[in-house]
PDB file of C-alpha atoms and ligand atoms in Angstrom:
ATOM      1  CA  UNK A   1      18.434 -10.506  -3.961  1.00  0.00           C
ATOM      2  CA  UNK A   2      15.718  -8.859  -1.642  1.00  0.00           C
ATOM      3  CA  UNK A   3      13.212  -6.774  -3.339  1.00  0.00           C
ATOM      4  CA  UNK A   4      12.943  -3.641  -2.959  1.00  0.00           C
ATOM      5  CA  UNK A   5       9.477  -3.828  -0.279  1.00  0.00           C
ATOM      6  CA  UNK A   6      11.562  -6.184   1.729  1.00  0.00           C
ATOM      7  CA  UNK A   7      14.390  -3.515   1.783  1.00  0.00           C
ATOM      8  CA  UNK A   8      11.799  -1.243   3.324  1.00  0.00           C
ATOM      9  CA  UNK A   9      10.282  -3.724   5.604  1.00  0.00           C
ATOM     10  CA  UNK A  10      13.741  -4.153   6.713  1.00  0.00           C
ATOM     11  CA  UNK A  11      14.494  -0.382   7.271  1.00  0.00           C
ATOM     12  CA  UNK A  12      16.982  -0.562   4.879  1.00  0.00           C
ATOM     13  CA  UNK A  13      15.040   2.167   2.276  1.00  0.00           C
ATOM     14  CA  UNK A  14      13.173   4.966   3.970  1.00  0.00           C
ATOM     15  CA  UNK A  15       8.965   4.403   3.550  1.00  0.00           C
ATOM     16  CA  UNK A  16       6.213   6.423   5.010  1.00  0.00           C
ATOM     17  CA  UNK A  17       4.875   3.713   7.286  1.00  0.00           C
ATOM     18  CA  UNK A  18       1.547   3.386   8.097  1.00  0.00           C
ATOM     19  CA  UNK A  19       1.030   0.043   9.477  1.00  0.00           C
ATOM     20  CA  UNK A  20       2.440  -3.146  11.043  1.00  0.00           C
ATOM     21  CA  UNK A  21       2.228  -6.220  12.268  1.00  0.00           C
ATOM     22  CA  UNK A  22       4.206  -9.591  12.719  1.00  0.00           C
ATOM     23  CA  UNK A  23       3.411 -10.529   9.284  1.00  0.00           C
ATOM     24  CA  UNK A  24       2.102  -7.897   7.082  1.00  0.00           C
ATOM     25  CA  UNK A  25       3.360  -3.975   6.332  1.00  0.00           C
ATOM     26  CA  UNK A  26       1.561  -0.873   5.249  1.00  0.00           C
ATOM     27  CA  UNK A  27       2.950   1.824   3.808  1.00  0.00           C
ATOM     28  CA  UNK A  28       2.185   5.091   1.152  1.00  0.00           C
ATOM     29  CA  UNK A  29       3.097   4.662  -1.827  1.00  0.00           C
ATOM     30  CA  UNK A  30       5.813   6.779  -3.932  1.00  0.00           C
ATOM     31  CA  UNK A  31       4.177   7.645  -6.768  1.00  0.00           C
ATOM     32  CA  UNK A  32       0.418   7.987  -5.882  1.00  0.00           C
ATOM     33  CA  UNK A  33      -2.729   8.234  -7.910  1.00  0.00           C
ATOM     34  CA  UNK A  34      -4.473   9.966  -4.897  1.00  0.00           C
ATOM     35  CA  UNK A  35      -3.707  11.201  -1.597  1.00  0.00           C
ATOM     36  CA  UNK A  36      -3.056   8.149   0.680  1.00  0.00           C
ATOM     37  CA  UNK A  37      -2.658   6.031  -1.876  1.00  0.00           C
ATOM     38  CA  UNK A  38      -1.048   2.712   0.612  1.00  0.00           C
ATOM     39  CA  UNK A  39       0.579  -0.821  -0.537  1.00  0.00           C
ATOM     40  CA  UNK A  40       0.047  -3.558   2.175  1.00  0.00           C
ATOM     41  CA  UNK A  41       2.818  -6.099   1.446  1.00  0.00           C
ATOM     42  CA  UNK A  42       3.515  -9.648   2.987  1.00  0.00           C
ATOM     43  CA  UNK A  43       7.157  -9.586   5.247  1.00  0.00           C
ATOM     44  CA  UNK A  44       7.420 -13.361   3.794  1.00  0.00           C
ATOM     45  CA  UNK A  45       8.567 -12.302  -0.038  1.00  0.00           C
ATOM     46  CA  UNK A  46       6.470 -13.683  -2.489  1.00  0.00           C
ATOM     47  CA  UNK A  47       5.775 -12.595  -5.740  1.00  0.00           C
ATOM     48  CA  UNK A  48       2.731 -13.329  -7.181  1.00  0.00           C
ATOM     49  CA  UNK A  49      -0.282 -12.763  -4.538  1.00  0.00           C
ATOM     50  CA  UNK A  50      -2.071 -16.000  -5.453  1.00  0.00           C
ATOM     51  CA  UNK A  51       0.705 -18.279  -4.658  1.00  0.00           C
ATOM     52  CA  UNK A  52       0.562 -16.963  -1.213  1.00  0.00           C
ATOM     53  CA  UNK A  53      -1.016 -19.565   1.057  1.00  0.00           C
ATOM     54  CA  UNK A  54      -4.737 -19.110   1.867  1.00  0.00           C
ATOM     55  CA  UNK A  55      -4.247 -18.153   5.581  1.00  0.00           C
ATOM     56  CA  UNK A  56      -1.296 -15.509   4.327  1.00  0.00           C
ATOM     57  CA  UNK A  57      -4.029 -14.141   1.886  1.00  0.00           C
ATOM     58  CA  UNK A  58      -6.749 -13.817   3.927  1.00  0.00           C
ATOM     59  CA  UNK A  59      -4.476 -12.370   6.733  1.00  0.00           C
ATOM     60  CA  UNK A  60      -3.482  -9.814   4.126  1.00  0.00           C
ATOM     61  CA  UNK A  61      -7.133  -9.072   3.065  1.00  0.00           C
ATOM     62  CA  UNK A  62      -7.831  -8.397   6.847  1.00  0.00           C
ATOM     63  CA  UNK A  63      -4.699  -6.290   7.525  1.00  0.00           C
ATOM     64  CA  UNK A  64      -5.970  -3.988   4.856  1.00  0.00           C
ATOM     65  CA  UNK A  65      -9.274  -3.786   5.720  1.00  0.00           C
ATOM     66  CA  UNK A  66      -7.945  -2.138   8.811  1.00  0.00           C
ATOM     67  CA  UNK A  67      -5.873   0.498   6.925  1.00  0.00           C
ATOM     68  CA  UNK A  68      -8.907   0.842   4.289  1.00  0.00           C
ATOM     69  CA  UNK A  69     -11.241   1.727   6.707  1.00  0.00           C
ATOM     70  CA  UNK A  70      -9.037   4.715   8.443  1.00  0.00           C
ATOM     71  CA  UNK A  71      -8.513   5.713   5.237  1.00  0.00           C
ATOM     72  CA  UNK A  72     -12.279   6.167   4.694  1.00  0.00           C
ATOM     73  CA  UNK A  73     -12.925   7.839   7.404  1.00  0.00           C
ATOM     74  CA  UNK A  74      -9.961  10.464   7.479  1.00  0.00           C
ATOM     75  CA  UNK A  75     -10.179  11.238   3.583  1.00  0.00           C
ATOM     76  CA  UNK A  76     -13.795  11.020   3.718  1.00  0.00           C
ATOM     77  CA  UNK A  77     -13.892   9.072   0.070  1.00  0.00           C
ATOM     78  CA  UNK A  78     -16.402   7.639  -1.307  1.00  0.00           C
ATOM     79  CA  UNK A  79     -14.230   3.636  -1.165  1.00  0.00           C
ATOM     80  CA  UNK A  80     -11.248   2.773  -0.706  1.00  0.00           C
ATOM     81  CA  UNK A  81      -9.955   0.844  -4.225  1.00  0.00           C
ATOM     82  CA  UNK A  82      -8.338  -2.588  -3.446  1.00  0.00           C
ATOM     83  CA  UNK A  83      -6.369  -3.148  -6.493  1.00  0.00           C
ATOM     84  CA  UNK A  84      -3.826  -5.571  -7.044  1.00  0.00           C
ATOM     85  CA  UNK A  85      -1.132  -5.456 -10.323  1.00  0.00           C
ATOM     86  CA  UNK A  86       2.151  -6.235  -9.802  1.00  0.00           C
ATOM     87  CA  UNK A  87       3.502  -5.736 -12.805  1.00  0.00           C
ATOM     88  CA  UNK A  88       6.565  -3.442 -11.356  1.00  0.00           C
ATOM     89  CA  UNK A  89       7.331  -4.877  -8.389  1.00  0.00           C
ATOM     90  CA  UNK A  90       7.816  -8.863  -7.811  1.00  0.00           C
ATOM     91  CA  UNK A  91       6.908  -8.655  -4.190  1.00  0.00           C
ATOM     92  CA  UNK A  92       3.162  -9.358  -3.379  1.00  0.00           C
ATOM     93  CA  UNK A  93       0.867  -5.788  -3.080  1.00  0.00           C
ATOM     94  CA  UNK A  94      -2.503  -4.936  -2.246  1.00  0.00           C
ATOM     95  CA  UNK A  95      -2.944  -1.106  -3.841  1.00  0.00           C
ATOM     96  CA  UNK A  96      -5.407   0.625  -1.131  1.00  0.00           C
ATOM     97  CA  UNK A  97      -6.126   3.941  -2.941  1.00  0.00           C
ATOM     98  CA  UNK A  98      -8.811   6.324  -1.730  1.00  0.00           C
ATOM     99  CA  UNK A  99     -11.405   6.873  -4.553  1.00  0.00           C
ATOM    100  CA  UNK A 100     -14.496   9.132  -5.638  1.00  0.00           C
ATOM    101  CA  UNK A 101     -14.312   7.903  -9.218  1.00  0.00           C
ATOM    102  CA  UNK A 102     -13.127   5.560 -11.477  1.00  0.00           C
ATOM    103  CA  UNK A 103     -10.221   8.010 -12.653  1.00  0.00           C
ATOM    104  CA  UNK A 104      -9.056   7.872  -9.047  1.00  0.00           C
ATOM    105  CA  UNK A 105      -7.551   4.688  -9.502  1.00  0.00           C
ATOM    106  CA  UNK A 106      -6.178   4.956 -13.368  1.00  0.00           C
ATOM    107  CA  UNK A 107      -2.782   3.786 -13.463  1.00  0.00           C
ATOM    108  CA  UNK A 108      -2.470   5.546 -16.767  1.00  0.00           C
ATOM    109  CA  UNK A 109      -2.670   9.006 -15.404  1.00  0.00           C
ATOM    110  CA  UNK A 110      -0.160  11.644 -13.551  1.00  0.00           C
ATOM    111  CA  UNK A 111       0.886  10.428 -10.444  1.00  0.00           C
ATOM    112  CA  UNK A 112       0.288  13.560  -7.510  1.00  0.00           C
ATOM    113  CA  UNK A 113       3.788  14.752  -6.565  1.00  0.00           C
ATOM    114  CA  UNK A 114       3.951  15.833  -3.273  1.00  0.00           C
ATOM    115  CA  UNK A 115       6.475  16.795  -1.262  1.00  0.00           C
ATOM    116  CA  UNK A 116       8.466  14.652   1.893  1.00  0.00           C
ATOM    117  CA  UNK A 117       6.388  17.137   4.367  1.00  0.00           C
ATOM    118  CA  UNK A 118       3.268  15.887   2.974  1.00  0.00           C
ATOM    119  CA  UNK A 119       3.942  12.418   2.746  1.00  0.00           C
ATOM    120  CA  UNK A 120       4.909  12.422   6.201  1.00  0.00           C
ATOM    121  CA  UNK A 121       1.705  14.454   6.931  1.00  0.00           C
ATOM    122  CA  UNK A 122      -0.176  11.775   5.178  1.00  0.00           C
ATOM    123  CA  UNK A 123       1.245   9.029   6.785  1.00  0.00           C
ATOM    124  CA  UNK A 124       0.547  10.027  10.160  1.00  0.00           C
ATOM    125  CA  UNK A 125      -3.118  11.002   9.729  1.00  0.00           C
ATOM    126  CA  UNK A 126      -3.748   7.354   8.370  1.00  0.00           C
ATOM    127  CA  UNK A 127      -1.591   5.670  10.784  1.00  0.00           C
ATOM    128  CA  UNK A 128      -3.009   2.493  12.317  1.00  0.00           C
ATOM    129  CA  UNK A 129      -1.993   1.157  15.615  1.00  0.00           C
TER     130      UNK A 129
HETATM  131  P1  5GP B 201       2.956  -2.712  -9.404  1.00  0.00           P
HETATM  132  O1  5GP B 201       4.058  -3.717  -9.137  1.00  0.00           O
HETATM  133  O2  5GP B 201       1.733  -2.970  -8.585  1.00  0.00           O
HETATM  134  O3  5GP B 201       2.647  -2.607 -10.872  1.00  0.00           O
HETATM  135  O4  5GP B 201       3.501  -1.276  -8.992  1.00  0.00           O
HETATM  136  C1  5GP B 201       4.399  -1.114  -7.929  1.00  0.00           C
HETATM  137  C2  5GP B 201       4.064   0.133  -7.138  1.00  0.00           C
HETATM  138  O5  5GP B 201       5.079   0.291  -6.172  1.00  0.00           O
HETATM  139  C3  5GP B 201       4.011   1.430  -7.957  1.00  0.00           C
HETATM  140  O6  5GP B 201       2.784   2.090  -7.722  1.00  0.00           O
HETATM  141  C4  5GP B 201       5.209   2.225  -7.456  1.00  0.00           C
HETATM  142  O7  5GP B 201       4.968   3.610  -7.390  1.00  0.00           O
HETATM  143  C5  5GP B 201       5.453   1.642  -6.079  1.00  0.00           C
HETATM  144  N1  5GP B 201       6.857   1.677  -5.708  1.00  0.00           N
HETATM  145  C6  5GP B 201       7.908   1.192  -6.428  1.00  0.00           C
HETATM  146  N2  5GP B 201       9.072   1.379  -5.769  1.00  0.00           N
HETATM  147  C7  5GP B 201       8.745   1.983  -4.598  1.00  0.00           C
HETATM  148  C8  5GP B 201       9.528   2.414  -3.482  1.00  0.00           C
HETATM  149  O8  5GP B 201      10.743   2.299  -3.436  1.00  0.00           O
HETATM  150  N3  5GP B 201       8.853   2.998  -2.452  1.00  0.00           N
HETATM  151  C9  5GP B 201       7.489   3.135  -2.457  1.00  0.00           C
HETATM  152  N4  5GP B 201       6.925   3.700  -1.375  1.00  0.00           N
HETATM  153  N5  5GP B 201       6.723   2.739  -3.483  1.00  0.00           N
HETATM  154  C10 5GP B 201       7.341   2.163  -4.550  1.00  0.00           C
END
């Protein structure tokens, strides 16, 4: 059975996109620890990141330097958090989460709750072409 990022990919579950390409697809996350909080996810469904082949990785890396950087420069944060887990979801994920401190990117803590207007909102301010 598909997971449930290539269900999105596919269209087949609603996702506030921000980026895409051939191979690679950006998009917020549900249940953020900050505002813009993004998973970049391989099309080709793999689950663990490192068995991805070393041209997929690196093609990843790049794709979300891309989103990291607009994220930067729209939420004006001090980095943008690359953090990788996986312990949820067995599709390969690159967490991209907009950070000021170390609490910004605890995956312990309440996760912002914002509504579809602001997700959308989000979305399209950190939208790259
Ligand atoms: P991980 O696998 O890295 O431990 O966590 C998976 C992440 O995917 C979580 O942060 C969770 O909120 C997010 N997530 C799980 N299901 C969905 C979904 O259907 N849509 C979106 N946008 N995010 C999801």
């Amino acid at each position: 059975m598909a997971s449930i990022f290539s269900m999105i990919i596919a269209g087949d579950i609603p996702s506030y996109k921000v980026a895409e390409d051939e191979n690679y697809y950006a998009f917020l996350d549900i249940n953020p620890l900050a505002k813009g909080h993004t998973l970049v996810v391989p099309k080709r469904e793999e689950d663990y990141i490192f068995d991805l082949s070393d041209e997929e990785l690196s093609g990843m890396v790049k794709f979300a330097k891309r989103v990291a950087e607009k994220q930067k420069s729209v939420f004006g944060c001090k980095k943008v958090a690359m953090v990788v887990l996986g312990l949820e979801v067995p599709h390969a994920h690159i967490h991209l989460i907009p950070m000021n401190s170390e609490a910004d990117v605890d995956f312990r803590k309440a996760k912002l709750q914002l509504t579809k207007e602001e997700f959308i909102e989000i979305a399209e301010s950190i939208k790259v072409e």
